[in-house]
CSV table of C-alpha atoms and ligand atoms in Angstrom, one decimal:
chain,number,residue,atom,x,y,z
A,774,MET,CA,130.2,76.3,89.8
A,775,SER,CA,127.6,76.5,92.7
A,776,PRO,CA,124.9,79.3,92.5
A,777,ARG,CA,126.6,80.9,95.6
A,778,ARG,CA,130.0,80.9,94.1
A,779,GLN,CA,128.6,82.3,90.7
A,780,PHE,CA,126.9,85.0,92.8
A,781,LEU,CA,130.0,86.0,94.6
A,782,LYS,CA,132.0,86.1,91.3
A,783,TYR,CA,129.3,88.2,89.7
A,784,SER,CA,129.2,90.7,92.8
A,785,ALA,CA,133.1,91.1,92.8
A,786,ALA,CA,133.0,91.9,89.1
A,787,PHE,CA,130.2,94.4,89.5
A,788,ALA,CA,131.9,96.0,92.6
A,789,ALA,CA,135.0,96.6,90.5
A,790,SER,CA,132.9,98.3,87.6
A,791,SER,CA,131.1,100.4,90.2
A,792,THR,CA,134.4,101.7,91.7
A,793,ALA,CA,135.6,102.6,88.3
A,794,LEU,CA,132.5,104.5,87.7
A,795,SER,CA,132.3,106.5,90.9
A,796,LEU,CA,134.6,109.2,90.1
A,797,SER,CA,133.1,110.2,86.7
A,798,ALA,CA,129.8,109.9,88.5
A,799,GLN,CA,130.1,112.9,90.6
A,800,GLN,CA,128.6,115.2,88.1
A,801,PHE,CA,126.1,113.0,86.3
A,802,GLU,CA,123.1,114.0,84.2
A,803,SER,CA,120.1,112.0,83.3
A,804,PRO,CA,120.4,111.2,79.6
A,805,PRO,CA,118.0,112.6,77.1
A,806,GLY,CA,115.1,110.5,75.7
A,807,SER,CA,111.8,109.2,77.0
A,808,ALA,CA,111.7,107.6,80.4
A,809,GLU,CA,111.2,104.2,78.7
A,810,THR,CA,114.4,104.6,76.8
A,811,VAL,CA,116.3,105.9,79.9
A,812,ALA,CA,114.9,102.9,81.9
A,813,ARG,CA,116.8,100.5,79.6
A,814,ASP,CA,120.1,102.4,79.6
A,815,GLU,CA,122.1,100.0,81.8
A,816,HIS,CA,125.2,102.3,81.7
A,817,PHE,CA,123.2,105.2,83.2
A,818,TRP,CA,121.8,103.2,86.2
A,819,GLN,CA,125.3,101.8,86.9
A,820,VAL,CA,126.4,105.5,87.2
A,821,VAL,CA,123.3,106.0,89.5
A,822,ARG,CA,124.5,103.0,91.5
A,823,SER,CA,127.7,104.5,92.1
A,824,GLN,CA,126.0,107.3,94.0
A,825,PHE,CA,125.0,104.8,96.7
A,826,ASP,CA,126.9,102.9,99.3
A,827,VAL,CA,125.6,99.5,98.1
A,828,GLN,CA,126.0,96.2,99.9
A,829,ASN,CA,127.7,93.8,97.5
A,830,ASP,CA,127.7,90.5,99.5
A,831,ILE,CA,123.9,89.9,98.9
A,832,ILE,CA,121.5,90.8,96.3
A,833,ASN,CA,119.0,92.8,98.3
A,834,LEU,CA,115.6,92.7,96.9
A,835,GLU,CA,113.9,93.9,100.1
A,836,GLN,CA,114.0,97.6,99.3
A,837,GLY,CA,110.4,98.3,100.4
A,838,TYR,CA,111.0,98.6,104.0
A,839,TRP,CA,112.8,102.0,103.8
A,840,GLY,CA,114.9,103.7,101.1
A,841,LYS,CA,118.8,103.9,101.1
A,842,MET,CA,119.9,107.5,101.0
A,843,ALA,CA,122.1,108.3,98.1
A,844,ASN,CA,125.7,109.4,99.1
A,845,PRO,CA,125.1,113.1,98.6
A,846,VAL,CA,121.9,112.9,100.8
A,847,GLN,CA,123.8,110.9,103.4
A,848,GLN,CA,126.6,113.5,103.4
A,849,ALA,CA,124.0,116.3,103.8
A,850,PHE,CA,122.4,114.5,106.7
A,851,PHE,CA,125.7,114.1,108.4
A,852,GLU,CA,126.4,117.8,108.0
A,853,HIS,CA,122.9,118.8,109.3
A,854,THR,CA,123.4,116.4,112.2
A,855,LYS,CA,126.7,118.0,113.1
A,856,LYS,CA,125.1,121.5,112.8
A,857,VAL,CA,122.2,120.7,115.1
A,858,ASN,CA,124.4,118.9,117.6
A,859,HIS,CA,126.9,121.8,117.6
A,860,ALA,CA,124.6,124.7,118.2
A,861,MET,CA,121.6,122.7,119.7
A,862,SER,CA,118.7,124.9,121.1
A,863,TRP,CA,120.6,128.1,120.0
A,864,TYR,CA,120.2,127.0,116.3
A,865,VAL,CA,116.6,125.3,116.7
A,866,ARG,CA,115.2,128.2,118.7
A,867,LYS,CA,116.6,130.9,116.3
A,868,GLN,CA,116.8,129.5,112.8
A,869,TYR,CA,115.2,126.0,112.5
A,870,LYS,CA,111.7,127.3,112.0
A,871,ALA,CA,112.6,128.9,108.7
A,872,ASP,CA,114.8,125.9,107.6
A,873,PHE,CA,111.9,123.6,108.4
A,874,LEU,CA,109.5,125.8,106.4
A,875,ALA,CA,111.9,125.7,103.5
A,876,ALA,CA,111.8,121.8,103.7
A,877,ARG,CA,108.1,121.9,103.9
A,878,GLU,CA,107.9,124.2,100.8
A,879,SER,CA,110.2,121.8,98.9
A,880,VAL,CA,107.6,119.0,99.4
A,881,ALA,CA,104.8,121.3,98.5
A,882,ASP,CA,106.6,122.3,95.2
A,883,ALA,CA,107.5,118.7,94.4
A,884,LEU,CA,103.8,117.6,94.9
A,885,LYS,CA,102.5,120.8,93.2
A,886,VAL,CA,100.3,121.7,96.2
A,887,LYS,CA,100.1,124.8,98.4
A,888,THR,CA,102.3,124.9,101.5
A,889,HIS,CA,99.4,125.0,103.9
A,890,GLU,CA,97.9,121.8,102.3
A,891,ILE,CA,101.0,119.8,103.3
A,892,MET,CA,102.6,119.2,106.6
A,893,LEU,CA,105.8,117.1,107.4
A,894,THR,CA,105.3,114.2,109.9
A,895,ARG,CA,107.6,111.6,111.2
A,896,ASN,CA,106.1,108.9,109.0
A,897,ALA,CA,103.0,107.9,107.1
A,898,THR,CA,101.7,106.2,110.2
A,899,GLU,CA,101.7,109.4,112.2
A,900,SER,CA,99.8,111.1,109.4
A,901,PHE,CA,97.3,108.2,109.3
A,902,VAL,CA,96.8,108.2,113.1
A,903,ASN,CA,96.2,111.9,113.0
A,904,LEU,CA,93.4,111.5,110.4
A,905,ILE,CA,91.6,108.5,112.0
A,906,THR,CA,91.8,109.8,115.6
A,907,GLN,CA,90.9,113.3,114.8
A,908,PHE,CA,88.1,112.5,112.3
A,909,ASN,CA,84.9,113.8,113.8
A,910,ASP,CA,82.1,113.5,111.4
A,911,PHE,CA,80.6,110.1,112.3
A,912,LYS,CA,76.9,109.8,112.9
A,913,ALA,CA,75.0,106.8,114.2
A,914,GLY,CA,74.8,104.0,111.6
A,915,ASP,CA,77.9,105.2,109.6
A,916,GLU,CA,80.3,102.5,108.4
A,917,ILE,CA,83.9,102.2,107.3
A,918,LEU,CA,85.8,100.3,104.7
A,919,TRP,CA,89.2,98.9,104.1
A,920,ALA,CA,90.8,96.1,102.1
A,921,ASP,CA,93.2,93.1,102.4
A,922,ILE,CA,95.8,94.7,100.3
A,923,ASP,CA,96.0,97.7,102.9
A,924,TYR,CA,98.9,98.0,105.2
A,925,PRO,CA,98.4,95.4,107.9
A,926,ALA,CA,98.8,97.6,110.8
A,927,TYR,CA,96.3,100.1,109.3
A,928,GLN,CA,93.8,97.3,108.8
A,929,ASP,CA,94.1,96.7,112.6
A,930,MET,CA,93.7,100.4,113.3
A,931,MET,CA,90.5,100.5,111.0
A,932,VAL,CA,89.2,97.7,113.2
A,933,TRP,CA,90.1,99.7,116.3
A,934,LEU,CA,88.2,102.7,114.8
A,935,SER,CA,85.2,100.6,114.0
A,936,ASP,CA,85.1,99.3,117.6
A,937,SER,CA,86.0,102.5,119.4
A,938,ARG,CA,83.7,104.8,117.4
A,939,ASN,CA,80.9,102.2,117.1
A,940,VAL,CA,80.8,102.3,113.3
A,941,LYS,CA,80.4,99.1,111.4
A,942,GLY,CA,83.6,97.9,109.5
A,943,HIS,CA,84.0,96.3,106.2
A,944,GLU,CA,87.1,94.5,105.0
A,945,LEU,CA,87.2,93.8,101.3
A,946,SER,CA,89.0,90.8,99.8
A,947,LEU,CA,90.4,91.8,96.4
A,948,PRO,CA,91.5,89.4,93.7
A,949,ALA,CA,95.0,87.9,94.0
A,950,SER,CA,95.8,89.3,90.7
A,951,GLY,CA,93.7,91.5,88.3
A,952,THR,CA,93.3,94.5,86.1
A,953,ASP,CA,92.1,98.0,87.0
A,954,ASP,CA,88.5,97.0,86.0
A,955,ASP,CA,88.6,94.0,88.3
A,956,TYR,CA,89.5,96.0,91.4
A,957,ILE,CA,87.1,98.8,90.5
A,958,ASP,CA,84.4,96.5,90.1
A,959,VAL,CA,84.9,95.2,93.7
A,960,TYR,CA,84.8,98.7,95.1
A,961,ARG,CA,81.8,99.7,93.0
A,962,LYS,CA,79.9,96.7,94.3
A,963,ALA,CA,80.9,97.4,97.9
A,964,PHE,CA,79.8,101.1,97.7
A,965,GLU,CA,76.4,99.9,96.2
A,966,ARG,CA,75.9,97.2,98.8
A,967,ASN,CA,76.7,99.4,101.8
A,968,PRO,CA,75.4,102.9,101.3
A,969,ARG,CA,76.3,103.9,104.8
A,970,ILE,CA,80.0,103.9,104.3
A,971,LYS,CA,81.4,107.2,105.5
A,972,LEU,CA,85.1,106.7,105.6
A,973,MET,CA,87.6,104.5,103.7
A,974,LEU,CA,91.1,103.7,103.4
A,975,LEU,CA,92.5,103.3,99.8
A,976,THR,CA,96.1,102.1,99.2
A,977,HIS,CA,97.8,103.5,96.1
A,978,VAL,CA,100.6,100.9,96.1
A,979,SER,CA,100.2,97.7,98.3
A,980,ASN,CA,103.0,96.8,100.6
A,981,GLN,CA,102.0,93.1,99.9
A,982,HIS,CA,102.8,92.8,96.2
A,983,GLY,CA,103.3,96.2,94.7
A,984,LEU,CA,100.0,96.4,92.9
A,985,VAL,CA,99.0,99.9,91.8
A,986,MET,CA,95.3,100.7,92.5
A,987,PRO,CA,93.3,102.7,90.2
A,988,VAL,CA,93.0,105.4,92.9
A,989,LYS,CA,91.5,108.1,90.6
A,990,ARG,CA,88.6,106.1,89.5
A,991,ILE,CA,87.9,104.5,92.9
A,992,ALA,CA,88.1,108.0,94.5
A,993,GLN,CA,85.7,109.4,92.0
A,994,LEU,CA,83.2,106.5,92.8
A,995,ALA,CA,83.7,107.2,96.5
A,996,ARG,CA,83.0,110.8,95.9
A,997,GLU,CA,79.7,110.0,94.2
A,998,HIS,CA,78.8,108.1,97.4
A,999,ASP,CA,79.8,111.0,99.7
A,1000,ILE,CA,82.7,108.8,101.1
A,1001,TYR,CA,85.8,110.3,102.6
A,1002,VAL,CA,89.0,108.7,101.3
A,1003,ILE,CA,92.3,108.4,103.1
A,1004,CYS,CA,94.7,107.6,100.3
A,1005,ASP,CA,97.8,105.7,101.6
A,1006,THR,CA,100.6,106.8,99.4
A,1007,ALA,CA,103.3,105.7,101.9
A,1008,GLN,CA,104.7,103.2,99.5
A,1009,SER,CA,104.1,105.0,96.2
A,1010,TRP,CA,105.7,108.5,96.1
A,1011,GLY,CA,109.0,108.1,94.3
A,1012,LEU,CA,108.2,104.6,93.2
A,1013,LEU,CA,105.6,106.2,91.0
A,1014,ASP,CA,105.6,109.9,89.8
A,1015,PHE,CA,102.3,111.6,90.6
A,1016,THR,CA,100.7,114.5,92.4
A,1017,PRO,CA,97.7,114.4,94.6
A,1018,ASP,CA,95.9,116.4,92.0
A,1019,GLU,CA,96.5,113.6,89.4
A,1020,LEU,CA,95.4,111.0,92.0
A,1021,GLY,CA,92.2,113.0,92.5
A,1022,VAL,CA,92.3,112.6,96.3
A,1023,ASP,CA,91.6,115.1,99.1
A,1024,TRP,CA,93.6,113.4,101.8
A,1025,ALA,CA,96.9,111.4,101.5
A,1026,ILE,CA,99.6,110.2,103.8
A,1027,PHE,CA,103.1,110.1,102.5
A,1028,ASN,CA,106.5,108.7,103.3
A,1029,LEU,CA,109.8,110.4,102.2
A,1030,HIS,CA,112.0,107.8,103.7
A,1031,LYS,CA,111.1,105.1,101.4
A,1032,TRP,CA,111.3,106.2,97.5
A,1033,ILE,CA,112.2,109.8,97.9
A,1034,GLY,CA,115.4,108.7,99.8
A,1035,SER,CA,115.3,111.1,102.8
A,1036,PRO,CA,116.8,109.9,106.1
A,1037,VAL,CA,114.4,107.8,108.2
A,1038,GLY,CA,111.9,109.9,110.1
A,1039,VAL,CA,110.1,111.9,107.4
A,1040,GLY,CA,106.5,111.6,106.3
A,1041,ALA,CA,103.8,113.9,105.3
A,1042,LEU,CA,100.1,114.7,105.6
A,1043,TYR,CA,98.2,116.2,102.7
A,1044,MET,CA,94.8,117.6,103.1
A,1045,ARG,CA,93.5,119.7,100.2
A,1046,GLU,CA,92.2,123.1,101.3
A,1047,GLN,CA,88.6,123.4,102.2
A,1048,THR,CA,88.5,119.8,103.3
A,1049,LEU,CA,89.9,120.1,106.8
A,1050,ALA,CA,86.7,120.6,108.7
A,1051,PRO,CA,85.8,116.9,109.4
A,1052,VAL,CA,89.2,116.3,111.0
A,1053,MET,CA,89.7,118.0,114.3
A,1054,PRO,CA,92.9,120.1,115.0
A,1055,PHE,CA,95.5,118.1,117.1
A,1056,PRO,CA,94.6,118.5,120.7
A,1057,GLY,CA,95.3,122.0,121.9
A,1058,GLU,CA,96.3,123.4,118.4
A,1059,ASP,CA,95.0,126.5,117.0
A,1060,PRO,CA,91.5,125.5,115.5
A,1061,GLY,CA,92.1,127.6,112.2
A,1062,ASP,CA,90.8,125.5,109.3
A,1063,ASN,CA,93.1,126.7,106.6
A,1064,ASP,CA,96.5,125.0,107.5
A,1065,VAL,CA,97.0,121.3,107.7
A,1066,ALA,CA,99.9,122.1,110.2
A,1067,ASN,CA,97.4,122.3,112.9
A,1068,ARG,CA,96.3,118.6,112.4
A,1069,VAL,CA,99.7,117.6,113.5
A,1070,HIS,CA,102.1,118.0,116.5
A,1071,LEU,CA,105.6,117.1,115.7
A,1072,ALA,CA,107.1,117.5,119.2
A,1073,THR,CA,110.9,116.9,119.5
A,1074,SER,CA,111.8,115.0,116.4
A,1075,ASP,CA,114.8,114.4,114.2
A,1076,PHE,CA,115.7,118.0,113.2
A,1077,ALA,CA,118.5,116.8,110.8
A,1078,SER,CA,116.1,114.4,109.0
A,1079,PHE,CA,113.7,117.2,108.1
A,1080,LEU,CA,116.6,119.4,107.2
A,1081,SER,CA,117.7,116.8,104.6
A,1082,VAL,CA,114.5,116.8,102.6
A,1083,PRO,CA,115.5,119.4,100.1
A,1084,ASP,CA,118.7,117.5,99.5
A,1085,ALA,CA,116.8,114.2,99.1
A,1086,LEU,CA,114.4,115.9,96.6
A,1087,ALA,CA,117.2,117.5,94.7
A,1088,PHE,CA,118.7,114.0,94.1
A,1089,HIS,CA,115.3,112.6,93.3
A,1090,HIS,CA,114.7,115.3,90.7
A,1091,LYS,CA,118.2,114.9,89.2
A,1092,ILE,CA,117.4,111.4,88.3
A,1093,GLY,CA,113.7,112.3,87.4
A,1094,GLY,CA,110.6,110.8,89.0
A,1095,LYS,CA,109.4,109.6,85.5
A,1096,ASN,CA,112.8,107.8,84.9
A,1097,LYS,CA,112.7,106.2,88.4
A,1098,GLU,CA,109.2,104.9,87.9
A,1099,ALA,CA,109.9,103.5,84.4
A,1100,ARG,CA,113.2,101.9,85.5
A,1101,LEU,CA,111.6,100.2,88.5
A,1102,ARG,CA,108.8,98.9,86.3
A,1103,TYR,CA,111.2,97.8,83.8
A,1104,LEU,CA,113.0,95.7,86.6
A,1105,TRP,CA,109.6,94.2,87.6
A,1106,GLU,CA,109.0,93.2,83.9
A,1107,SER,CA,112.5,91.7,83.7
A,1108,TRP,CA,111.7,88.9,86.2
A,1109,THR,CA,108.0,88.6,86.0
A,1110,LEU,CA,107.6,88.4,82.2
A,1111,PRO,CA,109.7,85.2,81.9
A,1112,LEU,CA,108.1,83.6,85.0
A,1113,ARG,CA,104.6,84.2,83.7
A,1114,GLU,CA,105.2,81.4,81.2
A,1115,ASN,CA,106.0,79.0,84.0
A,1116,PRO,CA,102.9,77.1,85.1
A,1117,GLU,CA,104.5,76.4,88.6
A,1118,VAL,CA,104.8,80.2,89.5
A,1119,GLU,CA,102.0,82.6,90.4
A,1120,ILE,CA,102.7,86.3,90.0
A,1121,LEU,CA,100.4,88.3,92.3
A,1122,GLY,CA,98.9,91.8,92.1
A,1123,ALA,CA,99.4,93.5,88.7
A,1124,ALA,CA,98.0,91.6,85.7
A,1125,SER,CA,100.3,93.5,83.4
A,1126,SER,CA,102.7,96.4,83.3
A,1127,ASP,CA,99.6,98.7,83.2
A,1128,ASN,CA,99.0,98.4,86.9
A,1129,ALA,CA,102.5,97.4,88.1
A,1130,SER,CA,105.1,99.2,90.0
A,1131,GLY,CA,108.7,98.1,90.6
A,1132,MET,CA,107.7,96.2,93.6
A,1133,GLY,CA,106.2,92.7,92.9
A,1134,GLY,CA,105.0,89.5,94.6
A,1135,PHE,CA,104.9,85.8,93.7
A,1136,ARG,CA,104.7,82.3,95.1
A,1137,LEU,CA,105.0,78.8,93.9
A,1138,LYS,CA,101.6,77.5,92.5
A,1139,GLY,CA,99.4,76.1,95.3
A,1140,LYS,CA,101.9,77.0,98.1
A,1141,SER,CA,100.3,79.9,99.9
A,1142,SER,CA,100.9,79.1,103.5
A,1143,PRO,CA,103.3,81.2,105.7
A,1144,GLU,CA,105.4,78.2,106.2
A,1145,GLU,CA,105.9,77.3,102.6
A,1146,ASN,CA,106.8,80.9,101.7
A,1147,GLN,CA,109.2,81.1,104.7
A,1148,VAL,CA,111.0,78.0,103.3
A,1149,LEU,CA,111.1,79.6,99.8
A,1150,GLN,CA,112.5,82.9,101.2
A,1151,LYS,CA,115.2,81.0,103.0
A,1152,ARG,CA,116.1,78.9,100.0
A,1153,LEU,CA,116.4,82.1,97.8
A,1154,GLU,CA,118.6,83.6,100.5
A,1155,GLU,CA,120.9,80.7,101.4
A,1156,ASP,CA,121.3,79.0,98.0
A,1157,PHE,CA,121.1,81.9,95.6
A,1158,GLY,CA,122.3,85.0,97.8
A,1159,ILE,CA,119.0,86.7,97.1
A,1160,PHE,CA,117.2,88.5,100.0
A,1161,THR,CA,113.5,89.0,99.9
A,1162,VAL,CA,110.6,89.0,102.4
A,1163,VAL,CA,107.5,87.0,103.1
A,1164,ARG,CA,104.1,88.9,103.4
A,1165,ASN,CA,101.3,87.2,105.1
A,1166,ASP,CA,98.2,89.4,104.8
A,1167,LEU,CA,96.4,88.9,101.5
A,1168,SER,CA,93.1,87.1,101.7
A,1169,SER,CA,94.6,84.6,99.0
A,1170,GLY,CA,97.4,83.7,101.3
A,1171,SER,CA,101.2,84.4,101.8
A,1172,ASN,CA,103.7,85.4,99.1
A,1173,ILE,CA,107.2,86.6,98.5
A,1174,ARG,CA,107.6,90.3,98.0
A,1175,VAL,CA,110.3,91.4,95.6
A,1176,THR,CA,111.6,94.9,95.6
A,1177,PRO,CA,114.6,96.3,93.7
A,1178,GLN,CA,115.9,99.9,93.9
A,1179,ILE,CA,117.2,102.3,91.2
A,1180,PHE,CA,120.5,101.0,92.0
A,1181,THR,CA,119.6,97.4,91.1
A,1182,PRO,CA,121.1,96.1,87.8
A,1183,VAL,CA,118.8,94.3,85.6
A,1184,ALA,CA,121.2,91.2,85.9
A,1185,HIS,CA,120.1,90.9,89.4
A,1186,MET,CA,116.4,90.4,88.4
A,1187,GLN,CA,117.5,87.9,85.8
A,1188,LYS,CA,119.3,86.0,88.5
A,1189,LEU,CA,116.1,85.9,90.6
A,1190,ALA,CA,114.1,84.6,87.6
A,1191,GLU,CA,116.8,81.9,87.1
A,1192,ALA,CA,116.8,80.9,90.9
A,1193,ILE,CA,112.9,80.8,91.1
A,1194,THR,CA,112.9,78.6,87.8
A,1195,THR,CA,115.5,76.2,89.4
A,1196,ILE,CA,113.4,76.0,92.6
A,1197,ALA,CA,110.1,75.5,90.9
A,1198,GLY,CA,111.7,72.6,89.0
B,2001,PLP,C1,101.4,100.8,102.0
B,2001,PLP,C2,102.2,101.3,103.3
B,2001,PLP,N1,101.5,102.0,104.1
B,2001,PLP,C3,102.1,102.4,105.3
B,2001,PLP,C4,103.4,102.1,105.6
B,2001,PLP,C5,103.9,102.5,106.9
B,2001,PLP,O1,105.0,103.4,106.7
B,2001,PLP,P1,105.7,103.9,108.1
B,2001,PLP,O2,106.1,102.9,108.9
B,2001,PLP,O3,106.9,104.7,107.6
B,2001,PLP,O4,104.8,104.9,108.8
B,2001,PLP,C6,104.1,101.3,104.9
B,2001,PLP,C7,105.5,100.9,105.2
B,2001,PLP,O5,106.0,99.9,104.7
B,2001,PLP,C8,103.5,100.9,103.6
B,2001,PLP,O6,104.2,100.1,102.8
């Protein structure tokens, strides 16, 4: 049987089992046991799958763009949309402020920060632009730093910052794969070589290959060198379970529309209290220095998306942040571990589970051009029914990014490993 027909047969069988589960799944509970045990409980994750409107005609391993809403969250979003569209300004002028505050408080609670330390934004990029354009503590001779694993548009923005504020910029090239110590070493040397660095971008989970950076230790080194750190947690919150305190950073930019599963249009800006002064208030906002809300101006935005934040967090907590993190890392292990043995395949980013997330990256040995990876992506899609995406921004070259979701069965990852093995020959 051709791989395509095999895939269709498998999908049909899986669709049938999902339907059978969906009724009993209305009131599901996370099973007891450690996150590592829960991660391997395939029955539980099938129940989780039944809570999503999953597409069965393709194995979609490109879940890093944004996150699918679970059915209860989607339902809540529809209801909020209806409410807003029904009562319009009557509702928004009279009641929305309190409801928005409740959404903001739910994020503060989930991140274990104070409400005035976190403000909702439309996406991580808005939060990032607020920080870099309102940053006001450069002096002549100051320098800034970013790395090749950072989000490509943010690298471009750091170049813009360097040009427009006349501060020298440094881009670090990090190893294509490595341990925490390997990455820390590159940053340590960069700080020692460039004592004028004032501000840096530090990505928690890279969108190129899912590598988890040792943020806490790098942020500590940066603090010792008096460097302000903007931590990009856009891809990490919900993929990993953490708080800003645990990361040891003062400023972080979040997305809720990736791994927390809110509707599209929700990000957040975190600034620890007493750290706001170097970043000016948003133009025209009250200059008070105690509330990060005055660093942001939301303007007219998707009211219903913000209103759905408590619903998304409730679903996230029901499954459990630690369980999600462990399950997604287990899915990463299930395709990377067999392929590590294959001399024709290169796994990028994490050297082991210690610095891996659920997102991963690979390429065929010696094939690092965008064109070669485009051909590989197409082959996976057309011959094996597996959808992935090519990323082109690492110094070491292009790769295929692989991102399952919490509703991805482990069998899909095994199919990926088989497909890559077949292609690699
Ligand atoms: C690491 C990282 N940073 C920033 C972003 C930008 O997120 P958004 O477009 O939601 O602002 C992304 C999006 O994929 C990302 O992966």
